[in-house]
GROMACS .gro file of C-alpha atoms in nm:
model
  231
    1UNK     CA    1   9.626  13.974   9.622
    2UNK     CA    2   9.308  13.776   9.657
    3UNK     CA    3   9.299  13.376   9.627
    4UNK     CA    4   9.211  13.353   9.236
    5UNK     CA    5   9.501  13.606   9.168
    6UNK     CA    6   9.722  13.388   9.353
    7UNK     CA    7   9.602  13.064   9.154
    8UNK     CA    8   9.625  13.245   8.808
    9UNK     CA    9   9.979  13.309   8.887
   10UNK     CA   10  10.037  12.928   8.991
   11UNK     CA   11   9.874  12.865   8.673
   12UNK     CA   12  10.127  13.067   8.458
   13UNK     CA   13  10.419  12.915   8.660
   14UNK     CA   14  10.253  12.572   8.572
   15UNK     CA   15  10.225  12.655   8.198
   16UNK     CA   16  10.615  12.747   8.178
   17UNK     CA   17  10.711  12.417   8.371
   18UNK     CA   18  10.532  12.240   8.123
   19UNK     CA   19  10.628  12.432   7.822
   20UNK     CA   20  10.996  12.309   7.946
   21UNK     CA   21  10.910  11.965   7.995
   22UNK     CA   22  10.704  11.895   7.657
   23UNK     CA   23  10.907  12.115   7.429
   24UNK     CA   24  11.224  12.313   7.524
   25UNK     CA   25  11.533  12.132   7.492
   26UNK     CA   26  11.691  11.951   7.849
   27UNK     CA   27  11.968  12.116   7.999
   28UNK     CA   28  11.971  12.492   7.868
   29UNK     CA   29  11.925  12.804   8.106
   30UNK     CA   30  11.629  12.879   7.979
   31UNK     CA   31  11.428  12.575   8.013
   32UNK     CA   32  11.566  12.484   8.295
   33UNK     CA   33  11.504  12.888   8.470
   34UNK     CA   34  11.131  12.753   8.358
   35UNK     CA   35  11.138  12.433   8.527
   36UNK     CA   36  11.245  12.626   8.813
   37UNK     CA   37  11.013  12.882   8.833
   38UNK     CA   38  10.719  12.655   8.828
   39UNK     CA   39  10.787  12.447   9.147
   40UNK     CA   40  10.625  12.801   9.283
   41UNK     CA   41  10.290  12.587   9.169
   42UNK     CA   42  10.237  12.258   9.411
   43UNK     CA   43  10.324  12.428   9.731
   44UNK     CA   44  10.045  12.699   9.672
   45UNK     CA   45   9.816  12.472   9.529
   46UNK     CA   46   9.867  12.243   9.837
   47UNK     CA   47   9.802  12.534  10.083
   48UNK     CA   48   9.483  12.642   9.868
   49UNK     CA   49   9.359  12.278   9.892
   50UNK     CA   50   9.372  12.277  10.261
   51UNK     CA   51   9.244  12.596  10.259
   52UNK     CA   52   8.989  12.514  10.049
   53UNK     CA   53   8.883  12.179  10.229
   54UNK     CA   54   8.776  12.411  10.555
   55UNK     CA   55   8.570  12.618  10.325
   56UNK     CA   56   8.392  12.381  10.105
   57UNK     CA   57   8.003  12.293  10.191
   58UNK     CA   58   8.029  11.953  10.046
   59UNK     CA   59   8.360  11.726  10.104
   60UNK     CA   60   8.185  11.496   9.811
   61UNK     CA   61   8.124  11.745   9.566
   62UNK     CA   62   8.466  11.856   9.629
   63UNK     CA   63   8.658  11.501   9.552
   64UNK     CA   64   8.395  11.437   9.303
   65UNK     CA   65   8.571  11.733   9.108
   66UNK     CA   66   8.896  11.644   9.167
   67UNK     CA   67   8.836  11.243   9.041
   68UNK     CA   68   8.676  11.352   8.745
   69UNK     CA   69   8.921  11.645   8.608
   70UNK     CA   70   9.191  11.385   8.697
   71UNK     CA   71   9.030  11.107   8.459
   72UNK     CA   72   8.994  11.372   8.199
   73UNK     CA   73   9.376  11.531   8.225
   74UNK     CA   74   9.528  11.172   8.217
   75UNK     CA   75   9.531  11.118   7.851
   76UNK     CA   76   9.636  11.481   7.797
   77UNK     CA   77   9.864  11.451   8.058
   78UNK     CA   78  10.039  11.104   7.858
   79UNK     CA   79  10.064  11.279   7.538
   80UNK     CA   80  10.211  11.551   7.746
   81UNK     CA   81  10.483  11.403   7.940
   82UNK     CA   82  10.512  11.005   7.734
   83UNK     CA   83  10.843  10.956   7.962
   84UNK     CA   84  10.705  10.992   8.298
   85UNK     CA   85  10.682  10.715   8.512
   86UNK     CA   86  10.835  10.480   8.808
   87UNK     CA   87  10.957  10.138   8.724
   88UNK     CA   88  10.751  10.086   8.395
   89UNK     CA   89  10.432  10.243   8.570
   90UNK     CA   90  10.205  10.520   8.420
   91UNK     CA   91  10.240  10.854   8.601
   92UNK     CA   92   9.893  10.980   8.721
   93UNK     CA   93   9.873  11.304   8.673
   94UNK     CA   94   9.896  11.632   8.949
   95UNK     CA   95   9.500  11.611   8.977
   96UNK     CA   96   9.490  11.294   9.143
   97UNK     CA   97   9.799  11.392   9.335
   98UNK     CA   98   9.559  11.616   9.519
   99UNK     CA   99   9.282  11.396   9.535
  100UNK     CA  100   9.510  11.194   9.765
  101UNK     CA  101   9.592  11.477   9.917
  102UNK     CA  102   9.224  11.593   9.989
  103UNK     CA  103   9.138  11.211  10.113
  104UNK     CA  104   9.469  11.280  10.383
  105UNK     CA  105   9.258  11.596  10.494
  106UNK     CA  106   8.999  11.373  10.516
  107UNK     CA  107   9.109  11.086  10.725
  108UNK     CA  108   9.272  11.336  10.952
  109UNK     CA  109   8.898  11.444  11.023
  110UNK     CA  110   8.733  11.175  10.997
  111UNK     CA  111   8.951  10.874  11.180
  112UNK     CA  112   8.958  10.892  11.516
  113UNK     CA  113   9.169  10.615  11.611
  114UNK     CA  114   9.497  10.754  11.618
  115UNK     CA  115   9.716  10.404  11.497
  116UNK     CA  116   9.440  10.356  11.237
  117UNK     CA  117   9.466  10.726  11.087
  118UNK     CA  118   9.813  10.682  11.097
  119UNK     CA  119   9.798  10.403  10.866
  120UNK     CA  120   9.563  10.525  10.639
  121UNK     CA  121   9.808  10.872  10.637
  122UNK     CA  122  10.130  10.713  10.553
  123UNK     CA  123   9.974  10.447  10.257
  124UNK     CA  124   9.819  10.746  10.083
  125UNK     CA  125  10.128  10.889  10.084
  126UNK     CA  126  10.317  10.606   9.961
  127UNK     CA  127  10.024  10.615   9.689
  128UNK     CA  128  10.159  10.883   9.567
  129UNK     CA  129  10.451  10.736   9.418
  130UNK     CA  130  10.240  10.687   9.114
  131UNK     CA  131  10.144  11.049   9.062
  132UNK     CA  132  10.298  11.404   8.955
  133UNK     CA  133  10.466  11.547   9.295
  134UNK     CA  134  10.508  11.238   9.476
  135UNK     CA  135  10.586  11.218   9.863
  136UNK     CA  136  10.612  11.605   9.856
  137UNK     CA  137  10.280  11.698   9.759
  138UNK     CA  138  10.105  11.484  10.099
  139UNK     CA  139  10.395  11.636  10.259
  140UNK     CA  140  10.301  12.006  10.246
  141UNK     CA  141   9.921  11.917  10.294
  142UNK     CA  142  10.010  11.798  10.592
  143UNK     CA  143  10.258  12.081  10.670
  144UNK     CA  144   9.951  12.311  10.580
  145UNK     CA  145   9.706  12.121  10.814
  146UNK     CA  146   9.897  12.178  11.111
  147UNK     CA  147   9.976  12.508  11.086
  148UNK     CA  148   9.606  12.608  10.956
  149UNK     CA  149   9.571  12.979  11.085
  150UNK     CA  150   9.833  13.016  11.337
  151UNK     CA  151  10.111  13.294  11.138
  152UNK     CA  152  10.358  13.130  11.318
  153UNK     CA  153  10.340  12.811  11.237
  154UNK     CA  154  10.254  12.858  10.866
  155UNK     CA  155  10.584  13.049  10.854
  156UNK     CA  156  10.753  12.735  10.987
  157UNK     CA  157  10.524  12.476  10.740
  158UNK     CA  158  10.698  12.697  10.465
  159UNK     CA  159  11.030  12.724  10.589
  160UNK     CA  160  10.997  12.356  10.665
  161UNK     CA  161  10.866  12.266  10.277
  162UNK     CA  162  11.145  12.475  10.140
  163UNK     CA  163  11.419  12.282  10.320
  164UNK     CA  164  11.277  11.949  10.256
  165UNK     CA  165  11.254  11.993   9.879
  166UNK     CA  166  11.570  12.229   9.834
  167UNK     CA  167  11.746  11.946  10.020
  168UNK     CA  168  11.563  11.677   9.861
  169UNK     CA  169  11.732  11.817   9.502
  170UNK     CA  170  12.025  11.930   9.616
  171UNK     CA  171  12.133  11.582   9.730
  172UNK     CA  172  11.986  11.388   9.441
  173UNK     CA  173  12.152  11.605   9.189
  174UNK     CA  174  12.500  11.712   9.391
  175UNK     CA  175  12.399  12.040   9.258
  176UNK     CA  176  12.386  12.394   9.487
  177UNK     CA  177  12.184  12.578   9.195
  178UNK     CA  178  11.947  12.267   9.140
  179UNK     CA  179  11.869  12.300   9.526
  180UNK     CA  180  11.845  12.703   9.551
  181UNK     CA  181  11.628  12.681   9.164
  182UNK     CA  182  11.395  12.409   9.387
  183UNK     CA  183  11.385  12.573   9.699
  184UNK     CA  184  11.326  12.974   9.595
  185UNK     CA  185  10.998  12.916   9.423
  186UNK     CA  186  10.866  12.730   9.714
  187UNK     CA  187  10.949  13.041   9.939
  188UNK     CA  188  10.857  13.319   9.712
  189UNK     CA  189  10.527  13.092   9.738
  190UNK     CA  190  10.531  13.165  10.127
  191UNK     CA  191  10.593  13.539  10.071
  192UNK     CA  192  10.310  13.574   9.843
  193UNK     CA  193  10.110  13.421  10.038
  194UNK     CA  194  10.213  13.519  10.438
  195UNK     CA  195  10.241  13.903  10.315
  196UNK     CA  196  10.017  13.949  10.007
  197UNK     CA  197   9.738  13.763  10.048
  198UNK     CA  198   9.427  13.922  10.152
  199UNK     CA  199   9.262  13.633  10.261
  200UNK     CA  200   8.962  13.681  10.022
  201UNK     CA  201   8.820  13.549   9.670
  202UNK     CA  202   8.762  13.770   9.336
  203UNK     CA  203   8.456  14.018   9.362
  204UNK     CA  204   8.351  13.891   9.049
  205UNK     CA  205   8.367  13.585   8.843
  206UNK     CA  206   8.426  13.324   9.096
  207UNK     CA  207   8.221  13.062   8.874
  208UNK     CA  208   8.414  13.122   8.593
  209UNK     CA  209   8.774  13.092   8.838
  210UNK     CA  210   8.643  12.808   8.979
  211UNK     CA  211   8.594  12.586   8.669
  212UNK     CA  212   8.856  12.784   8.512
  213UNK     CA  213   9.104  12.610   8.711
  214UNK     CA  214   8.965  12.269   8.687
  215UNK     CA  215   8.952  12.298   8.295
  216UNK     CA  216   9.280  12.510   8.215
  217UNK     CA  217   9.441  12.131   8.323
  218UNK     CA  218   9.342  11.985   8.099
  219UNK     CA  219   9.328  12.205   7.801
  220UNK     CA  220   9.686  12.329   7.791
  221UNK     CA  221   9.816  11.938   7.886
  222UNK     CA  222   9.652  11.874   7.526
  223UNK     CA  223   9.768  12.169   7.352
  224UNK     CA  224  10.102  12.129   7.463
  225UNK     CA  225  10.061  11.734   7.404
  226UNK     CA  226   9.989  11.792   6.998
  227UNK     CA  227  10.244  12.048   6.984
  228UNK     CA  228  10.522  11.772   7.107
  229UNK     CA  229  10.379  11.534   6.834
  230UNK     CA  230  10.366  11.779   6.569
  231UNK     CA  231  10.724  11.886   6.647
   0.00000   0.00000   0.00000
């Protein structure tokens, strides 16, 4: 499977999370099989964004992307999810979840002072607290960076991502199936991508994948926003 392949599926996965989230009732098997299969999402998207920040000709163009798909997907995202949120705060959406995580990738490269990069690491995490995939998402980018080509230790950055957020659910819920429903997607993400990824783009139409996965954000965060209203 080439990268776009990969992301299309990550986008489906996405879709049914938030199909369960905005409009399937909480609690039954199939919404919550839904919610489940779409953790398979942040974990690749994290490895494609480190992946993707060692490829890219311009870091600025890059973030500049990420900043303003994020601005646009807020609203949507709002009308989307109205309950999200920490302590009374707006939830920021997954978009600037990995502009943080793209500005970690960054400070890693570009701070040389190893107290001072430190710093900046740990408060972008904490940033995160106020976005979609908080803590976990800086997490794996991080998991991602320091394995970067070496099989090895991208086999342990995924074993390592599955235990932390299998274990992260399974003892904030008291639940085994919530743990194995959060954990499985995140290694069936690390199979697809250890053993069936090529390594390569698409042949052809890698404009339209590109901006196709910028703008499907949006767009279905607004469908499925209306639909919840109209419900």
């Amino acid at each position: 499977m080439n990268r776009d392949a990969i992301k299309m599926l990550a986008m489906f996965t996405m879709l049914l999370n938030h199909i369960a989230n905005a409009l399937l009732p909480a609690g039954q098997p199939l919404t919550n099989l839904f919610l489940f299969i779409g953790y398979f999402t942040a974990v690749t998207m994290c490895y494609f964004l480190v992946e993707g920040y060692g490829y890219t000709r311009s870091k600025r163009n890059y973030a500049a992307r990420l900043l303003v798909f994020a601005l646009l997907s807020q609203l949507p995202y709002q009308l989307a999810f109205p309950d999200y949120g920490m302590a009374g705060f707006v939830q920021l959406n997954m978009l600037f979840t990995l502009l943080l995580c793209f500005l970690v990738l960054l400070v890693q490269e570009k701070v040389h002072d190893r107290v001072l990069r430190g710093v900046c690491i740990v408060l972008l995490i904490c940033a995160s607290l106020f976005c979609d995939w908080a803590l976990l998402a800086p997490i794996f980018t991080l998991l991602f960076s320091w394995a970067k080509d070496t099989p090895a230790r991208k086999k342990a950055a995924f074993a390592a991502a599955t235990l932390l957020y299998g274990g992260m659910a399974g003892l904030g819920s008291g639940s085994l199936a919530d743990a194995l429903g959060c954990a499985v997607p995140v290694l069936v993400s690390g199979f697809v991508i250890l053993y069936l990824y090529n390594g390569k783009r698409a042949v052809r139409g890698r404009t339209f994948y590109k901006w196709f996965f910028y703008a499907f954000y949006p767009t279905h965060l607004l469908i499925l926003g209306l639909l919840r209203l109209l419900a």
